[in-house]
CSV table of C-alpha atoms and ligand atoms in Angstrom, one decimal:
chain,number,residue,atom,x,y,z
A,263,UNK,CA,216.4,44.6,217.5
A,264,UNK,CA,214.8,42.7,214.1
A,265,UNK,CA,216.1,43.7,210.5
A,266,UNK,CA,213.9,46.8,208.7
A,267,UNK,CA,213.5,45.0,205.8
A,268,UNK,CA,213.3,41.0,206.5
A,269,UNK,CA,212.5,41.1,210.7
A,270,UNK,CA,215.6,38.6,211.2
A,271,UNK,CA,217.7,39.9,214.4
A,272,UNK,CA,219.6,42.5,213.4
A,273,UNK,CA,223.5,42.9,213.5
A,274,UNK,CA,223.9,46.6,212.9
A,275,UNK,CA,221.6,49.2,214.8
A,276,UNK,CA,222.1,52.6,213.3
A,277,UNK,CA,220.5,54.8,215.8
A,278,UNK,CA,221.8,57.9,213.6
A,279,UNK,CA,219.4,56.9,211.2
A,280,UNK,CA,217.0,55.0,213.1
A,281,UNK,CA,217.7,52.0,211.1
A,282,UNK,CA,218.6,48.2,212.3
A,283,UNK,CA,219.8,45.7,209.7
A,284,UNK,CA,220.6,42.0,209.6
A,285,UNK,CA,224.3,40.8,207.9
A,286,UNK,CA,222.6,40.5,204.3
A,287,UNK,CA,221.1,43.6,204.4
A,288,UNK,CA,223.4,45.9,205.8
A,289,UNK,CA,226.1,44.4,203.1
A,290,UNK,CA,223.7,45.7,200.6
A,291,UNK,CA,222.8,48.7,202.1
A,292,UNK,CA,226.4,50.1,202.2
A,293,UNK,CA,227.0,49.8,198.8
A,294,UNK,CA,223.4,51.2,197.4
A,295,UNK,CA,224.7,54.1,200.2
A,296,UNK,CA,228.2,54.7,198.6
A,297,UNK,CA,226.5,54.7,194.6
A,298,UNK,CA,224.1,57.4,195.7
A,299,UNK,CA,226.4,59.8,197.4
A,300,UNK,CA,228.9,58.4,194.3
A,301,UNK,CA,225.9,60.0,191.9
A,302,UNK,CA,224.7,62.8,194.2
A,303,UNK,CA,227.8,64.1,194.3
A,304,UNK,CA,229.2,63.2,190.8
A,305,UNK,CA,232.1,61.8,191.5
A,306,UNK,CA,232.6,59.6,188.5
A,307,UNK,CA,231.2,57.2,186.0
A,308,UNK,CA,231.7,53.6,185.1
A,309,UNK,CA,233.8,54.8,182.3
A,310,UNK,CA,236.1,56.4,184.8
A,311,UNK,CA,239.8,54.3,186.0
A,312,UNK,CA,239.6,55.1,189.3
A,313,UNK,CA,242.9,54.8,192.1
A,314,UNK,CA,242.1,54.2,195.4
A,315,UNK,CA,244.6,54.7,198.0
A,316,UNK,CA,244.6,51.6,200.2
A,317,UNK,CA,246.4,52.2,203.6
A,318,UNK,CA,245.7,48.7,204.9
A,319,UNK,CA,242.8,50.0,207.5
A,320,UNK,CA,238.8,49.3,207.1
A,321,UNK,CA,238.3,52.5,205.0
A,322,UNK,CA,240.0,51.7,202.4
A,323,UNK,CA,240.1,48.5,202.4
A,324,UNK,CA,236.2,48.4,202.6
A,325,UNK,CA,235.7,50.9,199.9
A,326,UNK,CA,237.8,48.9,197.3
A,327,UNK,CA,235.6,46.4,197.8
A,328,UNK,CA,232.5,48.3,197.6
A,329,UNK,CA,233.6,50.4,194.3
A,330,UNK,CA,234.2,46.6,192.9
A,331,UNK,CA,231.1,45.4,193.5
A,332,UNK,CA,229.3,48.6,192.1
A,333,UNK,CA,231.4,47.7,188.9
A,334,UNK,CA,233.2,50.4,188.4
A,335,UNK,CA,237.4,50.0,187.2
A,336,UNK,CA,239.2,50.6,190.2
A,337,UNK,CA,242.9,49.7,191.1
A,338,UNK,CA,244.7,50.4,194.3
A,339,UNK,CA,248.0,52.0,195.4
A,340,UNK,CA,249.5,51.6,198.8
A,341,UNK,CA,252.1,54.1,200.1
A,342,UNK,CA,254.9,52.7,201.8
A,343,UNK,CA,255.5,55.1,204.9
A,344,UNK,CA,258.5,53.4,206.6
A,345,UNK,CA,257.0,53.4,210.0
A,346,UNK,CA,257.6,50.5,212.1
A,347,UNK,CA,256.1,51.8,215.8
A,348,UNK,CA,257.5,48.4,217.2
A,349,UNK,CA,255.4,46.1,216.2
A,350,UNK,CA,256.0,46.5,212.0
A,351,UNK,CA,253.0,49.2,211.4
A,352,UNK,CA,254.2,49.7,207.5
A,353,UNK,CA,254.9,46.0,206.9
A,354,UNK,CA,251.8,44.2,208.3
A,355,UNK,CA,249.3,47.7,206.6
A,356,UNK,CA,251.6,46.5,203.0
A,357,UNK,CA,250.5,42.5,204.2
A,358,UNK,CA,247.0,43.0,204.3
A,359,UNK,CA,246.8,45.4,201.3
A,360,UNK,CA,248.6,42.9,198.7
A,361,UNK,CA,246.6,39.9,200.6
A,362,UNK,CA,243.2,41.9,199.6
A,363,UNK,CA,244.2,42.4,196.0
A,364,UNK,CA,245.4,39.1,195.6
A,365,UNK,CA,242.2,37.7,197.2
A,366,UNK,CA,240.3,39.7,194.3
A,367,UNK,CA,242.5,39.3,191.5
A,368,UNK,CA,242.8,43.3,192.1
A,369,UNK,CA,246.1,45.7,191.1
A,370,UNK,CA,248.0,47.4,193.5
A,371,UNK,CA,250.6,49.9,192.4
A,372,UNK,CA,252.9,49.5,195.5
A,373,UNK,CA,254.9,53.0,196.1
A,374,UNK,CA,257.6,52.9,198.8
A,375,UNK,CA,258.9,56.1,199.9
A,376,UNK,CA,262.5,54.6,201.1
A,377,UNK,CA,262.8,53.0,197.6
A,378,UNK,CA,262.0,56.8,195.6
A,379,UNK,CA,263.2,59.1,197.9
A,380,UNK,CA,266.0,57.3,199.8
A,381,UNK,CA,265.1,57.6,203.2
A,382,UNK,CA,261.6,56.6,205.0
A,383,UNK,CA,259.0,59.2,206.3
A,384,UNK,CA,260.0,59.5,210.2
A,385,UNK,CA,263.8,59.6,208.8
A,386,UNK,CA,262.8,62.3,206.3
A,387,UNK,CA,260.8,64.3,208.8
A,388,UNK,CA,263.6,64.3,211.6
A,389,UNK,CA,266.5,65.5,208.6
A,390,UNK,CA,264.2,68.2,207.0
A,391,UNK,CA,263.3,69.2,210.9
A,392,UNK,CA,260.0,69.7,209.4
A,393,UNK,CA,256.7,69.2,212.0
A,394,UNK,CA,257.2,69.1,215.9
A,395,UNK,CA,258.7,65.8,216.7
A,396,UNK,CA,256.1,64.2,214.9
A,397,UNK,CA,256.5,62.6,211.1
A,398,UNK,CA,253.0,63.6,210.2
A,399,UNK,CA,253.6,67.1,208.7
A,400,UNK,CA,256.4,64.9,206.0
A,401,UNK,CA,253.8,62.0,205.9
A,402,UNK,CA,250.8,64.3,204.7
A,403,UNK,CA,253.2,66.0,202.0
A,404,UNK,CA,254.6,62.7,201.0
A,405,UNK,CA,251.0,61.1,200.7
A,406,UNK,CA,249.2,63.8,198.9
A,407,UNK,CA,252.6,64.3,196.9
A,408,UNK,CA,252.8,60.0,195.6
A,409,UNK,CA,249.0,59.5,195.5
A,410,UNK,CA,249.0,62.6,192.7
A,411,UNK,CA,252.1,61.5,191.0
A,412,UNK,CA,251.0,58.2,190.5
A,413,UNK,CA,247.6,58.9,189.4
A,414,UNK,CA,248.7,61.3,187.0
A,415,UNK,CA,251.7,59.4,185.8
A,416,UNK,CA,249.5,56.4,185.6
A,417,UNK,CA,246.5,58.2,183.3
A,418,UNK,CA,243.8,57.7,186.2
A,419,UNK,CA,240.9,59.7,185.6
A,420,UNK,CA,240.2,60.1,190.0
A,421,UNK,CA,241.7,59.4,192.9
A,422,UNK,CA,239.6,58.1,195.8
A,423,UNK,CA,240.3,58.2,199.3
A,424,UNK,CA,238.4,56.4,202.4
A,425,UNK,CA,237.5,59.6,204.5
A,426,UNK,CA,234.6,58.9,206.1
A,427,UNK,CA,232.3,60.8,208.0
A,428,UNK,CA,233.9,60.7,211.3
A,429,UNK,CA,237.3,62.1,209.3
A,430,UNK,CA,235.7,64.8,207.9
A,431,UNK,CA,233.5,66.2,210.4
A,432,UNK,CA,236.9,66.3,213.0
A,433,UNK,CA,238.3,68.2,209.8
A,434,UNK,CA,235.5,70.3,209.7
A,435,UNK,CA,235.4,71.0,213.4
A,436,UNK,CA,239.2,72.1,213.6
A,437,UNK,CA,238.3,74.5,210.4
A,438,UNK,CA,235.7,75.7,212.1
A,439,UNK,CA,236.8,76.2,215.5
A,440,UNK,CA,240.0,78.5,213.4
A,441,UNK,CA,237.6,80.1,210.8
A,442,UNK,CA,239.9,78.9,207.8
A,443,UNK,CA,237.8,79.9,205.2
A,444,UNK,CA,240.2,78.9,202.8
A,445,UNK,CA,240.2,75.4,204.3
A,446,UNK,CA,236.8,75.5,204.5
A,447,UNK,CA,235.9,76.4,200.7
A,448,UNK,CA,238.0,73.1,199.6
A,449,UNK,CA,236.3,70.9,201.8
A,450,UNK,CA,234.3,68.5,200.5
A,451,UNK,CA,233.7,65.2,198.7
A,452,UNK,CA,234.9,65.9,195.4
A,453,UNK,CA,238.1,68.3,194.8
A,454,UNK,CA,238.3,69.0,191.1
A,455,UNK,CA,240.9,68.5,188.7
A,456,UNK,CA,242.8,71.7,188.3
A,457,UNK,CA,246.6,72.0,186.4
A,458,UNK,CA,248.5,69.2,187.4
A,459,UNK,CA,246.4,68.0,190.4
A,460,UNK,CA,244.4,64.6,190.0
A,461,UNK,CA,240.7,65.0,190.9
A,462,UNK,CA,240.3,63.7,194.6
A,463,UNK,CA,236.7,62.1,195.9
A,464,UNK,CA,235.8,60.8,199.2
A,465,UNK,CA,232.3,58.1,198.4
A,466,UNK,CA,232.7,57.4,202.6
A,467,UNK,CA,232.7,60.5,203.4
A,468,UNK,CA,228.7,60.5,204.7
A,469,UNK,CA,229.4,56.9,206.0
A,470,UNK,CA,229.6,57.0,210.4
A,471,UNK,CA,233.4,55.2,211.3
A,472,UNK,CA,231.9,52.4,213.3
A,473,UNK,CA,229.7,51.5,209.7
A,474,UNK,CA,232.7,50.9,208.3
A,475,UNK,CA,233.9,48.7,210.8
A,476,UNK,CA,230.5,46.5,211.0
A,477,UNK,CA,231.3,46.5,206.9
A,478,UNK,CA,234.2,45.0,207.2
A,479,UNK,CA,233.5,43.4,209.9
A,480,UNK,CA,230.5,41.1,208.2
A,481,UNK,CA,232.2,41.4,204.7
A,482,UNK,CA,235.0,39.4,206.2
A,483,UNK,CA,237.9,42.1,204.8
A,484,UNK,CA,241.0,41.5,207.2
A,485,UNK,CA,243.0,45.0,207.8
A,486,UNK,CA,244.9,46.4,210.4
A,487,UNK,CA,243.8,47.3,213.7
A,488,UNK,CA,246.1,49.2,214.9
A,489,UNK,CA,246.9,53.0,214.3
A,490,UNK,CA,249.7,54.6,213.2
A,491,UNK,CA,252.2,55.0,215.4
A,492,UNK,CA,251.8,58.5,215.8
A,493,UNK,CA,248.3,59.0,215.3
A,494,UNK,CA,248.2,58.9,219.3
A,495,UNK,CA,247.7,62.0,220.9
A,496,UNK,CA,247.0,63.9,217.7
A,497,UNK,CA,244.5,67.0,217.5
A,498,UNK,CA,242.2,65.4,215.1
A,499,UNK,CA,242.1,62.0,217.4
A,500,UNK,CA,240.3,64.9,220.6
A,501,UNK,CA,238.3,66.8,217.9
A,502,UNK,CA,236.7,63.0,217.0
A,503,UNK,CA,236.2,62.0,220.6
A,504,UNK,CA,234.6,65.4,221.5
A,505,UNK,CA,232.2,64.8,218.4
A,506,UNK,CA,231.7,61.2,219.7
A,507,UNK,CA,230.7,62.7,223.0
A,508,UNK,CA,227.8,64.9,221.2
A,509,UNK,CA,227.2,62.1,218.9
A,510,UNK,CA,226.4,59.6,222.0
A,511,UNK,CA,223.8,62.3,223.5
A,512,UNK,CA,222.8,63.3,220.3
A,513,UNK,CA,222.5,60.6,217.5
A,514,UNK,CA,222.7,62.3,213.9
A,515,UNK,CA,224.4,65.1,215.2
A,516,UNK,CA,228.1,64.5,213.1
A,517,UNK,CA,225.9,63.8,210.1
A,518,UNK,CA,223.6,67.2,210.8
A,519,UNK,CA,227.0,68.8,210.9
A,520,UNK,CA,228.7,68.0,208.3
A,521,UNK,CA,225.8,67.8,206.0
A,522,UNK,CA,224.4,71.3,206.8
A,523,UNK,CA,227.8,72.9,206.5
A,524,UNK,CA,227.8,70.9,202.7
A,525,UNK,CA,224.6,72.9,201.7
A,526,UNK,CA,226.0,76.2,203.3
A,527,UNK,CA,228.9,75.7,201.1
A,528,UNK,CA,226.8,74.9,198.0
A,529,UNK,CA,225.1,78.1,198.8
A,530,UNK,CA,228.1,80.3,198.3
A,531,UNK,CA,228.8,80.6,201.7
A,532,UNK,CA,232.2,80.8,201.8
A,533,UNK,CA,232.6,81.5,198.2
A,534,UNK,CA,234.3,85.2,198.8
A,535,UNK,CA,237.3,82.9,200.7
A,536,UNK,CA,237.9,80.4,197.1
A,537,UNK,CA,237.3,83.6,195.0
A,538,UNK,CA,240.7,85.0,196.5
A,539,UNK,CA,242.7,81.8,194.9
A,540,UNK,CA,245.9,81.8,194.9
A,541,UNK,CA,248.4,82.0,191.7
A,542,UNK,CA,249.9,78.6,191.3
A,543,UNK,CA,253.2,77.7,189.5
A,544,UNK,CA,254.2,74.4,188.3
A,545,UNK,CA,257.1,72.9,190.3
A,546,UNK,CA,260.1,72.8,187.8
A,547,UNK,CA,260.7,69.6,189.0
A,548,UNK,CA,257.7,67.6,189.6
A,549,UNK,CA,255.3,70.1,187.6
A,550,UNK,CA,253.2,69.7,190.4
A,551,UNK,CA,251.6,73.3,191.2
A,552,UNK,CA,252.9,75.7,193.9
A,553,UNK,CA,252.1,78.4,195.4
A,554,UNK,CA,255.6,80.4,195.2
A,555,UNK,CA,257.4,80.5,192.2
A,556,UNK,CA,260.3,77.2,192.5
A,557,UNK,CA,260.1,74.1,194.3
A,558,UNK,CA,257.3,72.6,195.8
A,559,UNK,CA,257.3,71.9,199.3
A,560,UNK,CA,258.0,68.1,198.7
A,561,UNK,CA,260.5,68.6,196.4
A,562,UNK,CA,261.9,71.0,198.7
A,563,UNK,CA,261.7,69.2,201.5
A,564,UNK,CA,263.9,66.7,199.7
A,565,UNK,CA,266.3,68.4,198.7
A,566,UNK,CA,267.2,69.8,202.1
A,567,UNK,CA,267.3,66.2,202.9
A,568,UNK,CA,269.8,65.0,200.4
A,569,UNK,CA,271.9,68.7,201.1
A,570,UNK,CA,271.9,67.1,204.7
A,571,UNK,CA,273.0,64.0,203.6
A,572,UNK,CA,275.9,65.4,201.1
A,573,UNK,CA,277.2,67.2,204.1
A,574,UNK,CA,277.6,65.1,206.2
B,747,LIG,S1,250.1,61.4,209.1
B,747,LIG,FE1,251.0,60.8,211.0
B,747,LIG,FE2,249.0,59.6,209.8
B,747,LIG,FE3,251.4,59.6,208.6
B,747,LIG,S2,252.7,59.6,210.4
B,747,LIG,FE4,251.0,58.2,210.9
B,747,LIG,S3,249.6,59.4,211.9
B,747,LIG,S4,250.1,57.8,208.9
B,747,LIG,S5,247.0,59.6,209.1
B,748,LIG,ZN1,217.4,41.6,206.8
B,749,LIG,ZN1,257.9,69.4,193.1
């Protein structure tokens, strides 16, 4: 296979897009990739401060150094999760975060949840007896919960995250197979600021998971191999290897996918599910908005935690 645009052997072959691509190329090609979807989808602007939450894996990793090379002012924040899995999970994701900002002269606003909150997520998630067995029900309303606060709290004007395509499409896929329409309506790359919720974007989000690797890969960015912990077994882990299945048959399919169901959504397609919003209030602790008058789940969640904890 010989490079597209210089004929030197190639090191990526994108059969999905019937593209192959020596080293120098495909580390320019990623980044001219993530600044058009970036514009296409209007994300933001160089005179944007941008947060990206870095969990230590390619994704993130990857696109802090992509949205630094495009110029634009990004910092990081890494969430420290508490989840050791035997072999340190937590610790050696915070390692390679701190070693990549350091290696850039990049900040990282380092939140950990044992530190805020008093107890890590897996301890939380057993005393609030929220999720079956598993801490990812606590982890998701922890992450989403910090990576707002902080941008907020910190005057960010977006928050990015390293979804890529293979994320979203397993996303879309279990929304699809349920018919959540109101799932549905709010999926996609750029979630809008609304009352006291930090404008999300996703610039990976049309980028395949193995491109992300071979980025990373060739850009030399070191990040953690392993999963979480408890990632194993998990619903969206089968949703991404039946996609990989019809991807291997089928190259373009995951794209076709997601990318059809992205103009069917433009189109208004599910627009009668977003019409039907719910009220929110602000949580009269974290003025972070809920659905039910009081507490927000996290804070909830917490405070059943430290009732737990007084009582015993
Ligand atoms: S939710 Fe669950 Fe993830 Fe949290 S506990 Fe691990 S697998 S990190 S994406
Ligand atoms: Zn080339
Ligand atoms: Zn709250």
């Amino acid at each position: 296979m010989k490079c597209k645009k210089c004929g030197a052997k190639a090191s990526v072959n994108m059969r999905q897009h019937k593209l192959a691509l020596c080293k120098e190329h495909y580390l320019e090609w990623v980044p001219e990739q993530a600044e058009r979807f970036i514009k296409k989808y209007d994300m933001f602007t160089h005179g944007d401060r941008i947060l990206v939450a870095v969990s230590g894996g390619k994704d993130s990793l990857s696109l802090w150094d992509i949205l630094v090379r495009l110029g634009y002012q990004v910092d990081g924040l890494y969430l420290g999760l508490g989840i050791d899995g035997g072999f340190g999970y937590s610790a050696e994701s915070h390692r390679l975060a701190e070693q990549f900002a350091t290696q850039h002269g990049l900040t990282l606003h380092v939140v950990d949840v044992e530190k805020e909150y008093g107890q890590p997520v897996p301890v939380l998630s057993e005393m609030s007896h929220r999720g079956q067995g598993k801490p990812c029900a606590v982890c998701g309303l922890a992450k989403r919960h910090e990576m707002n606060r902080v941008a907020r709290d910190l005057g960010y004007d977006v928050l990015a995250t390293g979804h890529n395509l293979d994320d979203e499409a397993a996303v879309l896929f279990g929304n699809t197979l349920h018919w959540s329409g109101d799932y549905l309506v709010r999926q996609g790359p750029v979630l809008p600021e609304t009352p006291g919720l930090a404008r999300k974007v996703k610039p990976l989000c049309r980028f395949y998971e193995r491109e992300m690797t071979a980025y990373a890969l060739l850009r030399g960015i070191e990040y953690i191999y392993e999963e979480c912990p408890f990632a194993e077994g998990s619903t969206s882990i089968y949703y991404k290897e039946v996609l990989n299945r019809l991807e291997n048959d089928r190259p373009g399919s995951k794209l076709t996918f997601y990318l059809r169901f992205l103009e069917a959504r433009a189109e208004g397609l599910f627009a009668e599910q977003g019409g039907r919003a719910q009220e929110l209030h602000a949580c009269p602790n974290c003025g972070q908005p809920t659905t039910a008058p009081g507490l927000c789940s996290f804070c909830r969640m917490i405070e059943k935690v430290r009732g737990e904890l007084r009582a015993s």
